[in-house]
């Protein structure tokens, strides 16, 4: 119930304004970047890491998680999940940021010291560049999308 003298708005009018197209582009490009993170990990698993205990398994899990997050972010999850759609999108974007940042940090650690009993002995610089670029892109793009979504600065009316 609204205070005396203030207009009452229906629930639909109280919802946030839709995000502007550039913030939706950040979501889509962030989803593509997280898919690229997974693709690089799958390629490297088959090329180099399938026989490395723990690390090989983590590469496959990275691919599975990145694929699930990326594809879900490309779907109209707000409509599919009903009243929990907004929460689902936020959690998916957070998961994408977390997974990409974790991948970036774990690679950095493995380059300098053993991680799960394994240290990077030398690697394909092209794959490392693709990994780092896609991880940073996913963090930046999905982070920008989350900021726009939570602060509503990306609305087309602002």
Short mmCIF file of C-alpha atoms in Angstrom, two decimals:
data_model
loop_
_atom_site.label_atom_id
_atom_site.label_comp_id
_atom_site.label_asym_id
_atom_site.label_seq_id
_atom_site.Cartn_x
_atom_site.Cartn_y
_atom_site.Cartn_z
CA UNK A 1 0.00 0.00 0.00
CA UNK A 2 1.35 3.43 -0.91
CA UNK A 3 1.65 6.38 1.43
CA UNK A 4 -1.15 8.99 1.38
CA UNK A 5 -0.77 11.41 -1.50
CA UNK A 6 1.51 9.15 -3.57
CA UNK A 7 0.24 7.37 -6.61
CA UNK A 8 -0.05 3.59 -6.54
CA UNK A 9 1.68 1.76 -9.38
CA UNK A 10 0.86 -1.69 -10.60
CA UNK A 11 3.62 -4.30 -10.19
CA UNK A 12 4.45 -4.17 -13.92
CA UNK A 13 5.13 -0.43 -13.76
CA UNK A 14 7.48 -0.88 -10.79
CA UNK A 15 9.72 -3.27 -12.70
CA UNK A 16 13.01 -1.97 -14.01
CA UNK A 17 13.08 -0.46 -17.46
CA UNK A 18 14.41 -2.78 -20.15
CA UNK A 19 18.15 -2.67 -20.71
CA UNK A 20 19.43 -0.64 -23.63
CA UNK A 21 20.66 -2.56 -26.69
CA UNK A 22 24.36 -2.02 -25.90
CA UNK A 23 23.98 -3.75 -22.54
CA UNK A 24 22.21 -6.64 -24.17
CA UNK A 25 25.12 -6.76 -26.63
CA UNK A 26 27.47 -7.01 -23.62
CA UNK A 27 25.46 -10.02 -22.41
CA UNK A 28 25.58 -11.73 -25.81
CA UNK A 29 29.26 -10.99 -26.39
CA UNK A 30 30.04 -12.08 -22.83
CA UNK A 31 28.19 -15.34 -23.49
CA UNK A 32 30.23 -15.85 -26.66
CA UNK A 33 33.43 -15.11 -24.72
CA UNK A 34 32.60 -17.70 -22.04
CA UNK A 35 31.84 -20.20 -24.81
CA UNK A 36 35.30 -19.43 -26.22
CA UNK A 37 36.82 -20.08 -22.78
CA UNK A 38 35.23 -23.51 -22.80
CA UNK A 39 36.24 -24.22 -26.41
CA UNK A 40 39.90 -23.41 -25.70
CA UNK A 41 39.86 -25.69 -22.66
CA UNK A 42 38.33 -28.56 -24.64
CA UNK A 43 40.84 -28.12 -27.47
CA UNK A 44 43.74 -28.06 -25.02
CA UNK A 45 42.36 -31.09 -23.20
CA UNK A 46 42.45 -33.14 -26.39
CA UNK A 47 45.78 -31.69 -27.54
CA UNK A 48 47.82 -31.79 -24.30
CA UNK A 49 46.04 -32.41 -21.01
CA UNK A 50 43.87 -35.52 -21.37
CA UNK A 51 46.46 -37.67 -19.55
CA UNK A 52 47.25 -35.17 -16.78
CA UNK A 53 45.50 -36.20 -13.54
CA UNK A 54 43.15 -33.61 -12.03
CA UNK A 55 44.12 -30.91 -14.55
CA UNK A 56 42.64 -32.88 -17.46
CA UNK A 57 39.40 -33.39 -15.56
CA UNK A 58 39.27 -29.69 -14.66
CA UNK A 59 39.68 -28.77 -18.34
CA UNK A 60 36.65 -30.92 -19.25
CA UNK A 61 34.62 -29.49 -16.36
CA UNK A 62 35.59 -25.99 -17.48
CA UNK A 63 34.28 -26.78 -20.96
CA UNK A 64 31.00 -28.19 -19.60
CA UNK A 65 30.41 -25.27 -17.26
CA UNK A 66 31.32 -22.64 -19.84
CA UNK A 67 29.04 -24.25 -22.41
CA UNK A 68 26.10 -24.42 -20.00
CA UNK A 69 26.56 -20.80 -18.86
CA UNK A 70 27.16 -19.42 -22.36
CA UNK A 71 24.19 -21.18 -23.94
CA UNK A 72 21.89 -20.23 -21.07
CA UNK A 73 22.91 -16.57 -21.39
CA UNK A 74 22.05 -16.72 -25.10
CA UNK A 75 18.51 -17.93 -24.38
CA UNK A 76 15.61 -15.72 -23.27
CA UNK A 77 15.99 -17.08 -19.75
CA UNK A 78 13.96 -14.19 -18.29
CA UNK A 79 10.89 -15.53 -20.06
CA UNK A 80 11.69 -19.20 -19.61
CA UNK A 81 12.28 -18.99 -15.86
CA UNK A 82 9.22 -16.84 -15.17
CA UNK A 83 9.39 -14.83 -12.00
CA UNK A 84 12.91 -16.13 -11.29
CA UNK A 85 14.23 -15.12 -14.71
CA UNK A 86 15.95 -11.95 -13.53
CA UNK A 87 17.67 -13.83 -10.72
CA UNK A 88 18.68 -16.62 -13.12
CA UNK A 89 20.30 -14.15 -15.55
CA UNK A 90 22.17 -12.43 -12.73
CA UNK A 91 23.43 -15.73 -11.32
CA UNK A 92 24.47 -16.98 -14.76
CA UNK A 93 26.42 -13.79 -15.47
CA UNK A 94 28.08 -14.01 -12.03
CA UNK A 95 28.96 -17.65 -12.72
CA UNK A 96 30.50 -16.65 -16.05
CA UNK A 97 32.60 -13.94 -14.41
CA UNK A 98 33.65 -16.32 -11.64
CA UNK A 99 34.57 -19.16 -13.96
CA UNK A 100 36.55 -16.93 -16.32
CA UNK A 101 38.41 -15.18 -13.51
CA UNK A 102 39.20 -18.50 -11.84
CA UNK A 103 40.55 -19.93 -15.10
CA UNK A 104 42.73 -16.86 -15.57
CA UNK A 105 44.14 -17.07 -12.03
CA UNK A 106 44.72 -20.84 -12.16
CA UNK A 107 46.69 -20.49 -15.40
CA UNK A 108 48.74 -17.70 -13.87
CA UNK A 109 49.50 -19.91 -10.84
CA UNK A 110 50.35 -22.96 -12.98
CA UNK A 111 52.85 -20.88 -14.93
CA UNK A 112 54.75 -20.06 -11.74
CA UNK A 113 54.31 -22.96 -9.33
CA UNK A 114 52.79 -26.45 -9.29
CA UNK A 115 48.98 -26.53 -9.17
CA UNK A 116 47.41 -29.87 -8.23
CA UNK A 117 50.86 -31.39 -8.74
CA UNK A 118 51.26 -29.91 -12.23
CA UNK A 119 53.25 -26.94 -13.51
CA UNK A 120 52.99 -25.56 -17.04
CA UNK A 121 56.18 -26.78 -18.73
CA UNK A 122 55.81 -24.61 -21.81
CA UNK A 123 52.82 -24.31 -24.03
CA UNK A 124 51.27 -23.10 -27.24
CA UNK A 125 51.38 -19.27 -27.07
CA UNK A 126 48.40 -19.05 -29.44
CA UNK A 127 46.23 -21.14 -27.12
CA UNK A 128 47.34 -19.14 -24.09
CA UNK A 129 46.56 -15.87 -25.87
CA UNK A 130 43.13 -17.17 -26.91
CA UNK A 131 42.48 -18.33 -23.35
CA UNK A 132 43.55 -15.07 -21.73
CA UNK A 133 41.68 -12.89 -24.24
CA UNK A 134 38.44 -14.85 -23.91
CA UNK A 135 38.68 -14.95 -20.10
CA UNK A 136 39.30 -11.21 -19.80
CA UNK A 137 36.58 -10.45 -22.37
CA UNK A 138 34.07 -12.58 -20.47
CA UNK A 139 34.87 -10.86 -17.16
CA UNK A 140 34.70 -7.35 -18.65
CA UNK A 141 31.58 -7.89 -20.77
CA UNK A 142 29.57 -9.87 -18.23
CA UNK A 143 30.74 -7.53 -15.47
CA UNK A 144 29.50 -4.52 -17.46
CA UNK A 145 26.21 -6.31 -18.08
CA UNK A 146 25.83 -7.03 -14.35
CA UNK A 147 26.58 -3.42 -13.41
CA UNK A 148 24.01 -2.17 -15.91
CA UNK A 149 21.47 -4.72 -14.73
CA UNK A 150 21.87 -4.06 -11.01
CA UNK A 151 22.12 -0.27 -11.24
CA UNK A 152 19.74 0.07 -14.20
CA UNK A 153 22.17 2.50 -15.87
CA UNK A 154 21.70 0.62 -19.10
CA UNK A 155 18.01 1.39 -19.45
CA UNK A 156 16.95 3.02 -22.67
CA UNK A 157 15.11 5.73 -20.72
CA UNK A 158 18.22 6.97 -18.87
#
